[in-house]
Amino acid sequence: MKDFGGILQALFAYVILCLATFLMLRMVIDYSSFRTDIHFLRFKQDYIDIPWWRASFYIHVFSSIFALAAGFTQFSSHILKHHRKVHRVVGRIYAVDILFINFPAGMVMAVYANGLWPSRAAFVILDCLWFYFTWRAVRAARQKRIPEHKEFMLRSYALTFSAITLRTWKIILLNTFHPDPLSLYMIDAWMGFVPNLILIEWLIRKKRNRKPLVTAPA
C-alpha cells in the first residue's frame, strides 16, 4: 500500500510537470516569433529597445525550458538506477544552464523588474539563491556527498519551478483580490518562489526524519 501511494505521488508530480512544461513550451514558441507586443513583453515596452535587456530576456526564455524539463530525468529513481549516464549528462546541462546562462540573464531581468524595489529585490534574491543552491548541488556531487547533492538539487529545482508558480499565483491573485498592477507585481514576485522554498524545505526535513543521511562510498 505504501508503494502504491508512492507511485501515485510520483504520477501526480509527473502529470503536473508535463502540464507545466507544455504551457512553458507554448510560450517559448510564441516568443520565437520575436514579436515585442505579446505576453510579458507588452508590459516591458520601456525596456524592449535596450539591447542587453532584450538579449537577456530571450536567453532567459529559451534556456529556461531546458532547466524545467530536467525534472523528467533528475528525480527519477529508475533513471538514476538504470541510466546513470543520462542523469549525469542532463545534470551537467542543467548546471551549465543555470550557473552560466540563466544566472547572468536573470540578474539583468531582475534589475529591470516591474513593481519597483520590492519586486527587484525578490528577483535578485531568487536569482542568487538559484545560483547558490545549484552550485552547492554540483559541489556535493563532485565530492560524492550524494544526500546533500539531492537536497540542494531539490532546492534548486524548487526555484526553477517558480517559472510556473509565478504565473499561477498571478492568475490566482488577479482573479481573487483584483489588485492594482503595481501591487500585483510586488506580491507575485515573492509568492512565485517563497512558498516553493518553504514546501521543499518541509519535504526535505520530513525525509531526513524518516531516513538518516548516508554518505556515498568513494
XYZ file of C-alpha atoms in Angstrom:
218
model
C 0.000 0.000 0.000
C 2.904 2.325 0.824
C 4.490 1.600 -2.577
C 1.172 2.292 -4.289
C 0.955 5.655 -2.509
C 4.473 6.494 -3.666
C 3.574 5.566 -7.242
C 0.511 7.814 -7.110
C 2.583 10.707 -5.772
C 5.187 10.245 -8.499
C 2.481 10.008 -11.161
C 0.821 13.188 -9.903
C 4.172 15.011 -9.910
C 4.870 13.926 -13.485
C 1.404 15.000 -14.655
C 1.973 18.452 -13.130
C 5.439 18.615 -14.686
C 4.096 17.588 -18.104
C 1.402 20.253 -17.954
C 3.850 22.912 -16.771
C 6.406 22.054 -19.457
C 3.712 22.069 -22.143
C 2.495 25.530 -21.095
C 6.048 26.879 -20.990
C 6.815 25.351 -24.378
C 3.782 27.078 -25.877
C 5.033 30.384 -24.522
C 8.547 29.768 -25.841
C 7.115 29.016 -29.285
C 5.167 32.287 -29.168
C 8.304 34.218 -28.237
C 10.252 32.566 -31.060
C 8.407 34.913 -33.433
C 10.425 37.723 -31.775
C 7.341 39.926 -31.695
C 7.571 42.563 -28.991
C 3.832 43.035 -28.399
C 2.933 39.660 -26.882
C 2.562 38.261 -23.359
C 5.026 39.692 -20.835
C 6.646 41.987 -23.412
C 3.512 44.125 -23.618
C 4.416 45.447 -20.171
C 8.113 45.981 -20.925
C 7.899 48.482 -23.765
C 10.103 50.943 -21.848
C 12.956 48.419 -21.879
C 12.429 46.458 -25.079
C 14.862 48.626 -27.061
C 17.674 48.247 -24.517
C 19.984 45.695 -26.237
C 21.249 43.902 -23.109
C 17.761 43.669 -21.617
C 16.290 42.250 -24.813
C 19.152 39.767 -25.230
C 18.845 38.694 -21.584
C 15.100 38.215 -21.939
C 15.358 35.875 -24.932
C 18.314 33.991 -23.430
C 16.315 33.503 -20.225
C 13.155 32.376 -22.037
C 14.782 29.976 -24.488
C 17.155 28.373 -21.969
C 14.762 28.061 -19.005
C 12.682 25.415 -20.763
C 15.679 23.036 -20.638
C 16.108 23.562 -16.895
C 12.411 22.913 -16.319
C 12.435 19.769 -18.490
C 15.329 18.367 -16.433
C 12.757 17.406 -13.813
C 11.708 14.475 -16.014
C 15.057 12.726 -15.538
C 16.818 14.113 -12.489
C 14.293 12.953 -9.891
C 13.511 9.577 -11.430
C 14.817 6.698 -9.309
C 14.531 4.412 -12.366
C 16.794 6.617 -14.493
C 19.223 7.105 -11.616
C 19.454 3.345 -11.108
C 19.488 2.112 -14.711
C 20.649 5.112 -16.779
C 23.185 6.972 -14.666
C 24.905 8.434 -17.716
C 21.655 10.144 -18.713
C 21.332 11.519 -15.182
C 24.891 12.896 -15.264
C 24.626 14.426 -18.748
C 21.286 16.108 -18.071
C 22.575 17.258 -14.679
C 25.582 18.928 -16.300
C 23.363 20.630 -18.868
C 21.085 21.823 -16.055
C 24.024 23.191 -14.046
C 25.608 24.990 -17.006
C 22.207 26.371 -17.990
C 21.660 27.942 -14.569
C 25.180 28.889 -13.467
C 26.488 30.343 -16.724
C 23.414 31.246 -18.793
C 20.337 31.883 -16.675
C 22.026 33.462 -13.665
C 23.518 36.450 -15.554
C 20.457 36.798 -17.804
C 18.133 36.561 -14.815
C 20.084 39.233 -12.938
C 19.565 41.701 -15.784
C 15.862 40.840 -15.804
C 15.714 41.308 -12.017
C 17.232 44.789 -12.121
C 14.583 45.905 -14.622
C 11.652 44.086 -12.972
C 8.254 45.760 -12.709
C 6.975 46.700 -9.257
C 9.813 48.958 -8.079
C 12.391 47.839 -5.485
C 10.280 45.157 -3.686
C 9.933 43.191 -6.933
C 13.526 43.785 -7.937
C 14.785 42.665 -4.536
C 12.680 39.495 -4.791
C 14.059 38.551 -8.205
C 17.655 39.353 -7.235
C 17.311 37.109 -4.156
C 15.656 34.396 -6.261
C 18.449 34.511 -8.838
C 21.213 34.430 -6.200
C 19.609 31.529 -4.329
C 19.108 29.669 -7.623
C 22.813 30.022 -8.369
C 23.861 29.115 -4.817
C 21.683 26.001 -4.494
C 22.769 24.737 -7.913
C 26.438 25.365 -7.161
C 26.145 23.570 -3.813
C 24.452 20.629 -5.547
C 27.257 20.397 -8.116
C 29.966 20.636 -5.451
C 28.303 17.964 -3.313
C 28.046 15.616 -6.323
C 31.743 16.057 -7.126
C 32.632 15.305 -3.512
C 30.301 12.282 -3.572
C 28.108 13.676 -0.817
C 25.026 12.306 -2.526
C 22.346 13.024 0.109
C 23.496 16.659 0.266
C 23.536 16.771 -3.542
C 19.938 15.567 -3.671
C 18.762 18.109 -1.115
C 20.341 21.060 -2.885
C 19.072 19.879 -6.249
C 15.563 19.810 -4.797
C 16.017 23.376 -3.559
C 17.416 24.441 -6.923
C 14.562 22.856 -8.844
C 12.002 24.416 -6.496
C 13.306 27.761 -7.757
C 13.358 26.535 -11.350
C 9.680 25.695 -10.941
C 8.998 29.294 -9.878
C 8.649 29.960 -13.614
C 5.324 28.141 -13.270
C 4.252 29.159 -9.774
C 4.916 32.829 -10.560
C 2.335 32.712 -13.333
C -0.055 30.554 -11.303
C -0.078 32.947 -8.349
C -0.547 35.876 -10.720
C -3.759 34.323 -12.042
C -4.984 33.468 -8.525
C -4.238 36.919 -7.100
C -5.679 38.735 -10.096
C -8.949 36.821 -10.071
C -9.379 36.674 -6.288
C -8.268 40.058 -4.952
C -8.172 42.217 -8.126
C -5.105 44.213 -7.016
C -3.726 47.144 -8.979
C -0.894 46.183 -11.389
C 1.892 47.610 -9.211
C 0.763 45.762 -6.080
C 0.257 42.588 -8.113
C 3.856 42.638 -9.371
C 5.280 43.229 -5.893
C 3.254 40.458 -4.230
C 3.635 37.971 -7.070
C 7.419 38.407 -7.192
C 7.686 36.956 -3.670
C 4.820 34.467 -3.909
C 6.402 32.947 -7.006
C 9.264 31.355 -5.079
C 8.966 31.725 -1.277
C 6.152 29.117 -0.895
C 8.188 26.766 -3.120
C 11.158 27.029 -0.762
C 9.018 26.545 2.337
C 7.377 23.451 0.838
C 10.599 21.854 -0.383
C 12.356 22.546 2.942
C 9.487 20.872 4.776
C 9.708 17.845 2.467
C 13.486 17.630 2.895
C 13.270 17.746 6.680
C 10.417 15.256 6.688
C 12.545 12.844 4.665
C 15.535 13.417 6.964
C 13.481 12.457 9.995
C 12.282 9.324 8.234
C 15.646 8.189 6.876
C 19.142 9.069 8.175
C 21.585 10.650 5.726
C 24.238 8.278 4.413
C 27.396 9.394 2.619
C 28.086 7.529 -0.608
C 31.269 5.435 -0.694
C 34.205 6.948 -2.563
